[in-house]
Short mmCIF file of C-alpha atoms in Angstrom, two decimals:
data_model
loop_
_atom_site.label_atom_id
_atom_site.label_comp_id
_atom_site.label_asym_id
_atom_site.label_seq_id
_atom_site.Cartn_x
_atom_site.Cartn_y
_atom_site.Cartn_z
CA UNK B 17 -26.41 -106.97 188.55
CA UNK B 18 -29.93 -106.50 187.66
CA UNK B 19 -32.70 -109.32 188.39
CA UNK B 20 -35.36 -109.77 186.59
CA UNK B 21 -38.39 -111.51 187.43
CA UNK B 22 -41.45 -112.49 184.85
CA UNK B 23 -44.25 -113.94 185.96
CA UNK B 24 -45.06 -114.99 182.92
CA UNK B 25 -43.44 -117.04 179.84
CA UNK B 26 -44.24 -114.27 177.41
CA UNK B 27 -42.90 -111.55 179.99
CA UNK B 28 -39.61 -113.85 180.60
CA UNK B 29 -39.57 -113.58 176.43
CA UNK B 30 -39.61 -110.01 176.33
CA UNK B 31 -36.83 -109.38 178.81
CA UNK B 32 -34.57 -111.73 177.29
CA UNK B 33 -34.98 -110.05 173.90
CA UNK B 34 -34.41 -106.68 175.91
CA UNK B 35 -31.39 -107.88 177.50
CA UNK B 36 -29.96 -110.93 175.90
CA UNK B 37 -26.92 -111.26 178.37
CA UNK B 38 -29.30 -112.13 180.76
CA UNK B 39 -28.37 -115.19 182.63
CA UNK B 40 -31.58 -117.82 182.97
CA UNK B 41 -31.31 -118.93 186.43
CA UNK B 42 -34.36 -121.99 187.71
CA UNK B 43 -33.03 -124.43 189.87
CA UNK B 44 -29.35 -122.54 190.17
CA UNK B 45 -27.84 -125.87 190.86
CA UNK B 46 -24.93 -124.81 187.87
CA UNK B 47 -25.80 -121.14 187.63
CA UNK B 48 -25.19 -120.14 191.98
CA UNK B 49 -21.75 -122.11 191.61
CA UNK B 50 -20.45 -120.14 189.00
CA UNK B 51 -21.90 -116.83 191.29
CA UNK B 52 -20.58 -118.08 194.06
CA UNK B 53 -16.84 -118.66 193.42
CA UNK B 54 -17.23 -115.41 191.04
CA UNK B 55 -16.26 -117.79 187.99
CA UNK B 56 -19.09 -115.37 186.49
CA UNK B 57 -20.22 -111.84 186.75
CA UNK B 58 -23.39 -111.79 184.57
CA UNK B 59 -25.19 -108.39 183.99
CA UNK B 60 -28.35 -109.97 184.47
CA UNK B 61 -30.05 -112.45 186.03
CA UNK B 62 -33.13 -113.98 184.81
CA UNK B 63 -35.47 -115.50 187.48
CA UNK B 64 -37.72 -118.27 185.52
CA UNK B 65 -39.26 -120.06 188.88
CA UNK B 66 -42.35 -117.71 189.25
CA UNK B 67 -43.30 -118.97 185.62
CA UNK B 68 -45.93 -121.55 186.27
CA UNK B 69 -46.47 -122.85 183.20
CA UNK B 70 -42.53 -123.50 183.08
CA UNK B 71 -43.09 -126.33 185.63
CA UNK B 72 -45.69 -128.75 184.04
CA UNK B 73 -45.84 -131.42 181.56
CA UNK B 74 -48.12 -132.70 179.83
CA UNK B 75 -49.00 -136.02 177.15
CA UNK B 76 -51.14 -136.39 174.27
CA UNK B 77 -51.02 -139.53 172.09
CA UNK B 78 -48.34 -140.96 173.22
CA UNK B 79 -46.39 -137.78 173.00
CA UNK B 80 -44.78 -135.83 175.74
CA UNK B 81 -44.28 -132.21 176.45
CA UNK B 82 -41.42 -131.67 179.62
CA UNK B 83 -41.78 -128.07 180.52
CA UNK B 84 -37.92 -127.03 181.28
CA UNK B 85 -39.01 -125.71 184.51
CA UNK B 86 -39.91 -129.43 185.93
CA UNK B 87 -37.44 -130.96 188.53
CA UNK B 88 -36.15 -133.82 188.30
CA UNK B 89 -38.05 -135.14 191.61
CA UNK B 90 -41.09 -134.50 189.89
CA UNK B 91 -39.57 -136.55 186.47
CA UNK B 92 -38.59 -139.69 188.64
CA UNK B 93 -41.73 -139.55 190.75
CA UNK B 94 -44.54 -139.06 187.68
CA UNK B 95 -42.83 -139.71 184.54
CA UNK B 96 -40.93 -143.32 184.86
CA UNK B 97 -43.34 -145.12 183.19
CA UNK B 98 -43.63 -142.87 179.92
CA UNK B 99 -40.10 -141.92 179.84
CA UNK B 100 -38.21 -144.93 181.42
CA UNK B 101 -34.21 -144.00 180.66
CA UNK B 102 -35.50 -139.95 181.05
CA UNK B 103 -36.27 -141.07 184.60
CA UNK B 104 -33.25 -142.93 185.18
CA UNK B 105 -30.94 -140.70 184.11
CA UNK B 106 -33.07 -137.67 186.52
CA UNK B 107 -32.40 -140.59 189.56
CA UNK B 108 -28.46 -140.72 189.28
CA UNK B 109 -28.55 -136.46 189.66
CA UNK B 110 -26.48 -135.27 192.44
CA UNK B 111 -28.73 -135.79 195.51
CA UNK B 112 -32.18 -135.52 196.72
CA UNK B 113 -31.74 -131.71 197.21
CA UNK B 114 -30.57 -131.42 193.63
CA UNK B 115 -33.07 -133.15 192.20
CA UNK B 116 -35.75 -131.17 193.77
CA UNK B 117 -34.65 -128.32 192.34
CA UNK B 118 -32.18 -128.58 189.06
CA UNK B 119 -34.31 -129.36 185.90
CA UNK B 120 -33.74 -130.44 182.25
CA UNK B 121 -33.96 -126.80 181.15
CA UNK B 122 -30.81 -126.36 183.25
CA UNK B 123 -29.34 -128.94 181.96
CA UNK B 124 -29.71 -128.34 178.69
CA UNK B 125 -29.06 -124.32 179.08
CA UNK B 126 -25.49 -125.29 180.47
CA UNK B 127 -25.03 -127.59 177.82
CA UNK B 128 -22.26 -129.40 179.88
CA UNK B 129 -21.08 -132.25 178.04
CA UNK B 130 -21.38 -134.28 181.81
CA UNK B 131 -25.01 -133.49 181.84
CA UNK B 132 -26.76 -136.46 182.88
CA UNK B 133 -29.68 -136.36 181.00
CA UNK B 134 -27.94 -135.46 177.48
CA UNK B 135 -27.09 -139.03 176.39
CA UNK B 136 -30.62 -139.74 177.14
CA UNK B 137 -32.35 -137.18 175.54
CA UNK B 138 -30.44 -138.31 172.04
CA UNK B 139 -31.27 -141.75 172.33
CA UNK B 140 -34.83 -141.37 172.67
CA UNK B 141 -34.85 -138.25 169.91
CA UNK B 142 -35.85 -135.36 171.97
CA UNK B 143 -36.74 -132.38 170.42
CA UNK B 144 -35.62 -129.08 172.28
CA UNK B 145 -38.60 -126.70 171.89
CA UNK B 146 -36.69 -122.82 171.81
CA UNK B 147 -38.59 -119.53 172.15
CA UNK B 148 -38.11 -116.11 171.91
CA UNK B 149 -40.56 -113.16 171.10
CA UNK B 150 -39.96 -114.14 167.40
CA UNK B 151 -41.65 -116.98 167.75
CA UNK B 152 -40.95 -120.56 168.38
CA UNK B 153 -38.80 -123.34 166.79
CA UNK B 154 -37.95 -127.22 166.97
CA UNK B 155 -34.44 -127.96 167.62
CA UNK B 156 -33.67 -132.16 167.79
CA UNK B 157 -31.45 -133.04 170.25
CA UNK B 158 -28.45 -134.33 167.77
CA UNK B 159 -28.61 -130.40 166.85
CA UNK B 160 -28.77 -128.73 169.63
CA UNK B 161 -25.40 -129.55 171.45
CA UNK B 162 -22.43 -127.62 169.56
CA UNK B 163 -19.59 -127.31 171.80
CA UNK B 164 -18.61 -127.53 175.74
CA UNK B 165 -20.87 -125.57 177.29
CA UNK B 166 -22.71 -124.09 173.95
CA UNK B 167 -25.93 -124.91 172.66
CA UNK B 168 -27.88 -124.09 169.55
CA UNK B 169 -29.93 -121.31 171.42
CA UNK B 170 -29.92 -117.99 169.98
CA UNK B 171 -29.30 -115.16 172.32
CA UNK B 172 -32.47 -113.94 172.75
CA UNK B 173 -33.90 -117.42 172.99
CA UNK B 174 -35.15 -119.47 175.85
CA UNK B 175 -35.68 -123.31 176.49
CA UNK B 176 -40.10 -123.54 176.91
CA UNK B 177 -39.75 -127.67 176.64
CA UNK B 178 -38.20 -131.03 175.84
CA UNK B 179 -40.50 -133.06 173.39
CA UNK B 180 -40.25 -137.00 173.96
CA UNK B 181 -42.46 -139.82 172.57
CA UNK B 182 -43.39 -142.41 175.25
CA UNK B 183 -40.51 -145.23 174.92
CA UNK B 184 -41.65 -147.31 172.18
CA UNK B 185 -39.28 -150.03 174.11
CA UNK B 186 -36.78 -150.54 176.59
CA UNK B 187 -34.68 -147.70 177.98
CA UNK B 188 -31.36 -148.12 179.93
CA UNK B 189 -29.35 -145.33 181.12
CA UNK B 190 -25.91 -145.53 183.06
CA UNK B 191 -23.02 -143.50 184.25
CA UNK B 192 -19.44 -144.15 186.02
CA UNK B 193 -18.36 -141.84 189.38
CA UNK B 194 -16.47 -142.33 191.91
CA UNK B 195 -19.79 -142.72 194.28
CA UNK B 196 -23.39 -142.93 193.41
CA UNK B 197 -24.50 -139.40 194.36
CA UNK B 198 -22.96 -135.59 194.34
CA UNK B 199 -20.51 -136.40 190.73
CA UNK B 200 -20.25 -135.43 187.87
CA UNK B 201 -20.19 -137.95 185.77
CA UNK B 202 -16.83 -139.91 184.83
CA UNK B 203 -18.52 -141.34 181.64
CA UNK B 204 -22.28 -142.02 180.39
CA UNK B 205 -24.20 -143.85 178.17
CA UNK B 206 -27.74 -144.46 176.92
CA UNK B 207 -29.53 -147.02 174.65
CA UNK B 208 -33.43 -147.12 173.47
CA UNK B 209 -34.75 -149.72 171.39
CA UNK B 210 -37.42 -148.61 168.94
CA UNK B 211 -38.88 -152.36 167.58
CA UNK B 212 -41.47 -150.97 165.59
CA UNK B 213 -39.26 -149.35 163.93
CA UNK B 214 -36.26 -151.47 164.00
CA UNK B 215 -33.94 -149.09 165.27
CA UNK B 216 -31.55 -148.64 168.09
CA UNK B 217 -30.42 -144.93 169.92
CA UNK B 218 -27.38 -144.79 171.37
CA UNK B 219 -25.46 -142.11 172.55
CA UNK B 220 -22.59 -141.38 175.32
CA UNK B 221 -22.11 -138.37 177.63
CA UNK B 222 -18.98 -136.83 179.35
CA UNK B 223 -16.80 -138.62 176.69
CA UNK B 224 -16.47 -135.93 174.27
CA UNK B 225 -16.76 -132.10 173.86
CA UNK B 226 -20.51 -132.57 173.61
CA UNK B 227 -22.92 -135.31 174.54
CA UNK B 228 -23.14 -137.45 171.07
CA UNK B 229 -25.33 -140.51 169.66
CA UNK B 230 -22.88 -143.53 168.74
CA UNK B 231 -24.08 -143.89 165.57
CA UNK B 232 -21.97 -147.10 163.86
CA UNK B 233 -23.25 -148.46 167.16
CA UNK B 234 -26.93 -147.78 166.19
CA UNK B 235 -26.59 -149.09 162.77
CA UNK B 236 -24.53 -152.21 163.53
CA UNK B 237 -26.86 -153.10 166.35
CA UNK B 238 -30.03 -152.12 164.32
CA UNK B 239 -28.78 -155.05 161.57
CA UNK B 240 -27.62 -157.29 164.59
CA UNK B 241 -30.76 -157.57 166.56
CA UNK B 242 -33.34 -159.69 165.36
CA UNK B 243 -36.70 -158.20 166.04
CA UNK B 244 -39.52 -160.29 165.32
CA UNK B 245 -38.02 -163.81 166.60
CA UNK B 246 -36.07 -161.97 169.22
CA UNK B 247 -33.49 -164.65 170.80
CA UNK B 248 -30.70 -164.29 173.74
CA UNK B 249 -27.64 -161.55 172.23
CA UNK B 250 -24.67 -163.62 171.37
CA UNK B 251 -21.58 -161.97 173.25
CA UNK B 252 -19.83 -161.24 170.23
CA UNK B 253 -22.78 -158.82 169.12
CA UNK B 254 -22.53 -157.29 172.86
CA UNK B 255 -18.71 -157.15 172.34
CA UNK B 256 -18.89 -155.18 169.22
CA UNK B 257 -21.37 -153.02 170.19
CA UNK B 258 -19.36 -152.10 172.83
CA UNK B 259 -16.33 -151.48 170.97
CA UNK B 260 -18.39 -149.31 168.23
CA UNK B 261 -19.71 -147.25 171.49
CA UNK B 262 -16.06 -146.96 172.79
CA UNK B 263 -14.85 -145.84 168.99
CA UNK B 264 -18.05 -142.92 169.27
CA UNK B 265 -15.89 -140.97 171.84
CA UNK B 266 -13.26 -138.82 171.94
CA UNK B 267 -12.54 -138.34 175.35
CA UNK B 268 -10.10 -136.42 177.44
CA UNK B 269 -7.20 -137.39 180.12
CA UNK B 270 -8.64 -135.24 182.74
CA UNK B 271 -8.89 -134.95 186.92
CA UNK B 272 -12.04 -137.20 186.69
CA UNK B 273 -11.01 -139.78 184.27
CA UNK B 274 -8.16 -140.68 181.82
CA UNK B 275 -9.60 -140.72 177.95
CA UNK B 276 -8.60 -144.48 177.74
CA UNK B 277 -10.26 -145.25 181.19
CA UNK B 278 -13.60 -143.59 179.46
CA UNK B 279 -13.20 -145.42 176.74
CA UNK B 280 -12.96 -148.73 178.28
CA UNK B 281 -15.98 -148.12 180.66
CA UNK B 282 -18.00 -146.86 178.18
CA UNK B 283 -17.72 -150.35 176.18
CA UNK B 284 -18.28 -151.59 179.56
CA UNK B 285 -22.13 -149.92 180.18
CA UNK B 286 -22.93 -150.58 176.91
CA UNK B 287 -22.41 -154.10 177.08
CA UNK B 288 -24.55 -153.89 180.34
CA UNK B 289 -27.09 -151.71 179.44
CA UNK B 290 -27.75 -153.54 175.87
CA UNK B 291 -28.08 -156.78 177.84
CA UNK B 292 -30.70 -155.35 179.94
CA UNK B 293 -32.78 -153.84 177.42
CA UNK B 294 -32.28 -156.69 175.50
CA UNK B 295 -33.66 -158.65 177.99
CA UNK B 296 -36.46 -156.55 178.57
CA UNK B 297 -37.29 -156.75 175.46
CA UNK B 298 -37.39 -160.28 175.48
CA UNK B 299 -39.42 -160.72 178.48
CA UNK B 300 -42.19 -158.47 176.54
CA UNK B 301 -42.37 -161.08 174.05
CA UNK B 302 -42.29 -163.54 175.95
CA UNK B 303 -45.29 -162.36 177.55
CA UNK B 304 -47.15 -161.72 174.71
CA UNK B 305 -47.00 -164.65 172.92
CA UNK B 306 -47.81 -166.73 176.63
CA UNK Q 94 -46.32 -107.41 186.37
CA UNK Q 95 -42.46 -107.18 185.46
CA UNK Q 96 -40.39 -106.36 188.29
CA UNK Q 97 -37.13 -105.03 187.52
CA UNK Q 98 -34.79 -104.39 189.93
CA UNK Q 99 -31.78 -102.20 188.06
CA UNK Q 100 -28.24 -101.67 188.92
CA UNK Q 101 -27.21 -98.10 189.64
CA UNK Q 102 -24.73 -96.81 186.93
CA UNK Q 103 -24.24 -100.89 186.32
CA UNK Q 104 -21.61 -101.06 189.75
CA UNK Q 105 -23.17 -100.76 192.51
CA UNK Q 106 -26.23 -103.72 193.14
CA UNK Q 107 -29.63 -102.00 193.96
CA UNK Q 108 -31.01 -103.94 196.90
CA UNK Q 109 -34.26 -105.70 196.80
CA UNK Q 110 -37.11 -106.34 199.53
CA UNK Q 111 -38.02 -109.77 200.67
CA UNK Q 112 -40.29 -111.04 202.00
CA UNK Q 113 -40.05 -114.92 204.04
CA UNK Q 114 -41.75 -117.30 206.67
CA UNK Q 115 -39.15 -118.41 208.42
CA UNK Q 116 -39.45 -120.87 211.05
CA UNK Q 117 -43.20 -119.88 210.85
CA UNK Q 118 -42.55 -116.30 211.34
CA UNK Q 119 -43.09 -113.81 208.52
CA UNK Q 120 -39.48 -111.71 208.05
CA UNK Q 121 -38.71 -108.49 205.18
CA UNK Q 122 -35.50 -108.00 204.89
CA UNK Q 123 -33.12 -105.80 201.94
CA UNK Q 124 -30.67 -108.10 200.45
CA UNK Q 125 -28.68 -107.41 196.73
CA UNK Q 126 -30.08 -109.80 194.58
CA UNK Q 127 -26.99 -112.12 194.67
CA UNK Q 128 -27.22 -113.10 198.23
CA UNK Q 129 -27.84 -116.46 198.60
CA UNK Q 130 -30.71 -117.73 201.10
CA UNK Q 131 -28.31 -118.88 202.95
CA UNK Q 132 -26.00 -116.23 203.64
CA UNK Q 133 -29.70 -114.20 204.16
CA UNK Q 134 -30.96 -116.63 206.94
CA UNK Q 135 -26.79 -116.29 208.68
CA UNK Q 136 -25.78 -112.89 207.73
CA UNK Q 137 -28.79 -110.95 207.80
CA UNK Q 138 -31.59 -113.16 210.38
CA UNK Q 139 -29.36 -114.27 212.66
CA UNK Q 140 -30.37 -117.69 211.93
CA UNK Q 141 -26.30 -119.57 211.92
CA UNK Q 142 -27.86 -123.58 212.39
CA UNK Q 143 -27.54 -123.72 208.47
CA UNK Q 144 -23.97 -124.29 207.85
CA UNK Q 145 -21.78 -122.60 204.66
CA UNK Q 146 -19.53 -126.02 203.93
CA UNK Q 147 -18.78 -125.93 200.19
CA UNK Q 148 -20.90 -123.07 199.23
CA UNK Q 149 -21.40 -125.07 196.00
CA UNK Q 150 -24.33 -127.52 196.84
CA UNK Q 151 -21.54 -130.50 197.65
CA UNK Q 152 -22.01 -130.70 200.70
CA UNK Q 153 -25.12 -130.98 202.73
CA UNK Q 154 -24.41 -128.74 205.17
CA UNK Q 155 -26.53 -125.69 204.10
CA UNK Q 156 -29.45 -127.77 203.81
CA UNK Q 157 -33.14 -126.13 204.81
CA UNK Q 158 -36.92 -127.03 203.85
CA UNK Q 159 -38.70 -124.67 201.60
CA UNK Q 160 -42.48 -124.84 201.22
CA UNK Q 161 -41.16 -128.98 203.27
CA UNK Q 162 -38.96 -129.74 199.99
CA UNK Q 163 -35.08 -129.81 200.92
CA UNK Q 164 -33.07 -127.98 199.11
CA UNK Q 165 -29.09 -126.39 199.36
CA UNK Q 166 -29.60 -122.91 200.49
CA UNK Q 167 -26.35 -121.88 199.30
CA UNK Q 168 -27.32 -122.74 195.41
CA UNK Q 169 -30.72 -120.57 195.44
CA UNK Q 170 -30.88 -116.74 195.72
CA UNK Q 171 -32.54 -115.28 198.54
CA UNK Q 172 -34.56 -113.03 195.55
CA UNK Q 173 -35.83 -116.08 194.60
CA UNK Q 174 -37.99 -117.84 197.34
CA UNK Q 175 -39.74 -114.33 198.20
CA UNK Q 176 -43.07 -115.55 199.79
CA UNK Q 177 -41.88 -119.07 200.56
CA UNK Q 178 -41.95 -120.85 204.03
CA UNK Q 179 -38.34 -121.51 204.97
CA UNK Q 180 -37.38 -124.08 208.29
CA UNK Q 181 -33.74 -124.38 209.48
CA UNK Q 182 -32.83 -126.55 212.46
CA UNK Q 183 -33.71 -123.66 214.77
CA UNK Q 184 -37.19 -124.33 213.65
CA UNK Q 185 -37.11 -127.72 214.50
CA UNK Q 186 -37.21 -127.96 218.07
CA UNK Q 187 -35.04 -126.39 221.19
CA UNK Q 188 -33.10 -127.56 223.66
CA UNK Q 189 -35.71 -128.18 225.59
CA UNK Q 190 -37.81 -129.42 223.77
CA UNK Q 191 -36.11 -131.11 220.83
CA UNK Q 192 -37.41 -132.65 217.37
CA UNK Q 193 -37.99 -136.44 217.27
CA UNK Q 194 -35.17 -136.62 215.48
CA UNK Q 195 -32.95 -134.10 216.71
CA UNK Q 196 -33.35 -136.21 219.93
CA UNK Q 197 -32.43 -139.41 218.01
CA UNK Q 198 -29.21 -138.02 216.58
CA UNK Q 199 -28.53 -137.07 220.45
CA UNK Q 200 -29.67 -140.79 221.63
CA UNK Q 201 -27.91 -142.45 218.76
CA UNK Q 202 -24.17 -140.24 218.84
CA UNK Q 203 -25.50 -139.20 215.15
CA UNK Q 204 -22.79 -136.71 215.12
CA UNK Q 205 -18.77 -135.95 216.01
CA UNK Q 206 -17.71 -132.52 215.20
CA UNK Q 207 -21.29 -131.23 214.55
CA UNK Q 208 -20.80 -128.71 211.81
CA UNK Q 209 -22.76 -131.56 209.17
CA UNK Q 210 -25.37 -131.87 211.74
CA UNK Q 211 -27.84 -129.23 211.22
CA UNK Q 212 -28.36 -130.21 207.54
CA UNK Q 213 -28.23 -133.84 208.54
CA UNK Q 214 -30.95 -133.61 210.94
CA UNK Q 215 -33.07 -131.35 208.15
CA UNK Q 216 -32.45 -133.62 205.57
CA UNK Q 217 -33.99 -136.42 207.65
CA UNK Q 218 -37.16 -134.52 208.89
CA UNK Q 219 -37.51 -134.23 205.10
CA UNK Q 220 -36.56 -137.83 203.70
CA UNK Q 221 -39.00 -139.38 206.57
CA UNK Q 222 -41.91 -137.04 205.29
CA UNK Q 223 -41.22 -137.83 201.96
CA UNK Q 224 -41.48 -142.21 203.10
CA UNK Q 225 -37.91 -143.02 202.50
CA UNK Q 226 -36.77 -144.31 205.92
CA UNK Q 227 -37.77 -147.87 205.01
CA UNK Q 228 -34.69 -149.79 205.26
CA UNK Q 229 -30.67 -148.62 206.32
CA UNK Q 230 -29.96 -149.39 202.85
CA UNK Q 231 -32.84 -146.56 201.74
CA UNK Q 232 -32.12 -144.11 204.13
CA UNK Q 233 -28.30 -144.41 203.13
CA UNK Q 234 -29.00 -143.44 199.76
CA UNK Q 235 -31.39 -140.58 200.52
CA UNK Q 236 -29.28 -138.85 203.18
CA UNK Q 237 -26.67 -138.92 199.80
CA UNK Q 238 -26.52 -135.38 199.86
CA UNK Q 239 -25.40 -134.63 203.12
CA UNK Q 240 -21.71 -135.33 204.05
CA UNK Q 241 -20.44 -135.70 206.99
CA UNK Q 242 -16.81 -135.44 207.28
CA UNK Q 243 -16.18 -137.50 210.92
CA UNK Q 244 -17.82 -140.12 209.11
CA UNK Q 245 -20.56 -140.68 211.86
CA UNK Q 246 -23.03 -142.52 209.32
CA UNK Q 247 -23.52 -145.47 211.35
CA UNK Q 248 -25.06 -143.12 214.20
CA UNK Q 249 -26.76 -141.14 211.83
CA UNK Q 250 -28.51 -143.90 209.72
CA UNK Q 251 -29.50 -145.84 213.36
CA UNK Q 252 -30.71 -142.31 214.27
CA UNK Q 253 -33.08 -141.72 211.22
CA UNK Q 254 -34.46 -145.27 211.60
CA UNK Q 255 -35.06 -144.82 215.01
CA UNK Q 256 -36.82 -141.26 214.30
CA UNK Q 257 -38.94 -142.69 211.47
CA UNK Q 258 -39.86 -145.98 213.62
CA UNK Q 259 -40.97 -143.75 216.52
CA UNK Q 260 -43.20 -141.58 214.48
CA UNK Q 261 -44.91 -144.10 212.17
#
């Protein structure tokens, strides 16, 4: 196995293009398990934690650039304000050891459809920023996730960022395990509200072969929700949503979770989840017009 | 400058030079680049306080500071944290003269069996550096990652809040 180790985004670039079976390894929270139980001999391994520039973000205008090298620690501890359900999501990861080292480029690279952050990343529109020593491209999130485990990358490409605006509005994120650290995820689900725009992303993870938005959810909601006299949600809109949410997946009986069980607790959390953002967005106005 | 380390005739793994600080003290050794840190700090330094439980970052067990961050050292390549300050319970403090907290989790009976206990005692050096020993409730969910299979939480939770009261 060779191991290669850039120093540099634009060396990292180079090597991959070399030697495209490369495996990117950062935090090596997924990528060590798969060594270790010798689920995976890779030719290659591709060291991307001497790449400074890897681990910082940065915001202009309201808009957010995640390098894919940032840990989730470093997500929950600086970026909850800007990116609410992005830090949320980074908070319910494994355990304080994980988080200081696994990172949305990992989590993306895997492509898992469990990945915590996935359902997030929809909801709030991410963009997936891809390099390789061709040059550079955009990828949105609803694009990037094609299968289990496969993502729109190209072989010789690599993940450089995860563009996010600021939440425009609330963000609720939430997830069913058997305990609140060290799972994989039973069943996820994320909601942002956009009231500028009058829009609602929604979007469920580990109830399908890939992380997906619910989109009849979106659109029914979207219709439902009325923005500029906002007013307590009558159940039945909460209900429906719920159902629409539950109707989004297409989950699978397995050692985690029977598909019905998902299905039912995802109606569940987004019946929560809407009632809390809901409510958060009320309080806003509240406080605005006071 | 690109390092490359290659495989010879793509079989056998070409070893690779690293250099740590471990428990303060600068150590080279050869590993093949898919040795984990913490088969490098057992196998190769001697250094058997980190435990290998799961060998999958499940279990806590492994657990060891790098640059004062915990982290598994079973799910990070020794290759990887060339040049980085590594502490492991041995570390800590000795028999003799024992950590804060290692003392606590002796005071308190934070322990059965033992085998958790070296990442336990790590994790909490960490989790009180990092402020999180504020209530049982907090230090219960930041000592998440570290299981311990005798189920000894009640003496290791009193233990941490004794360590953290004692040095705040």
């Amino acid at each position: 196995m060779d191991f290669l180790r850039p120093n540099t985004f634009a060396e990292a670039l180079a090597l991959k293009a070399e030697q495209p079976d490369a495996v990117p390894i950062a935090g090596g929270t997924d990528v060590m398990v798969e060594l270790n139980f010798d689920h995976r001999r890779p030719p290659a391994l591709l060291d991307l934690t001497r790449i400074a520039e890897l681990r910082e973000w940065s915001a202009v205008d309201g808009k957010l650039r995640v390098g894919s090298g940032v840990p989730y620690a470093r997500i929950i501890e600086q970026l909850g304000g800007q990116l609410p359900g992005l830090a949320m999501a980074s908070r319910t990861v494994g355990s304080p050891q994980i988080r200081n080292r696994g990172t949305v480029g990992g989590n993306l690279g895997a492509a898992s459809p469990a990945g915590d952050t996935h359902p997030v990343l929809l909801a709030g529109d991410a963009v997936i920023e891809a390099a390789s020593a061709r040059g550079t491209r955009m990828i949105p999130a609803a694009e990037f996730y094609l299968g289990v485990k496969r993502n729109a990358l190209e072989p010789d490409e690599l993940i450089a960022a995860v563009h996010l605006n600021a939440a425009p509005g609330p963000e609720q994120f939430a997830k069913v395990g058997t305990r609140n650290a060290m799972v994989i995820a039973v069943c996820s689900f994320a909601i942002a509200l956009h009231p500028a725009e009058k829009r609602v992303g929604a979007a469920v993870g580990s109830a399908a072969p890939t992380p997906r938005h619910a989109t009849a959810a979106e659109e029914f909601l979207a219709g439902e929700l009325d923005w500029d006299a906002p007013k307590p949600l009558l159940d039945s809109v909460k209900r429906r949503f719920g159902e629409l949410v539950a109707e989004a997946a297409s989950p699978i009986d397995d050692v985690r979770g029977s598909a019905a069980y998902r299905k039912h607790a995802l109606a569940v959390l987004a019946r929560r989840t809407l009632g809390w953002a809901w409510q958060d967005h009320l309080g806003k106005e509240t406080r605005e017009c006071a | 400058m690109i390092e490359v380390v290659p495989s010879e005739g793509g079989v056998v793994p070409a070893a690779v030079e690293v250099g740590l600080v471990v428990n303060g003290e600068a150590r080279r050794l050869v590993v093949e680049p898919r040795v984990t840190l913490l088969d490098a700090l057992r196998e190769r330094l001697g250094l058997t306080g980190a435990k290998k439980g799961c060998d999958h970052g499940e279990c806590g067990a492994c657990t060891v500071l790098v640059d004062d961050r915990r982290i598994y050292s079973c799910t990070t390549l020794a290759v990887m944290q060339e040049g980085r300050r590594v502490t492991t319970v041995e570390g800590l403090g000795t028999p003799e003269s024992p950590h804060p907290v290692q003392a606590a989790f002796v005071e308190h009976d934070g322990m059965q069996c033992g085998m958790c206990t070296p990442g336990q005692v790590v994790s909490a050096v960490a989790l009180i550096a990092e402020g999180h020993a504020g209530s049982e409730d907090e230090i219960r969910e930041w000592m998440s990652g570290n299981l311990c299979r005798c189920a000894a939480y009640p003496g290791i939770v009193a233990a941490v809040r004794a360590a953290a009261g004692g040095a705040s």
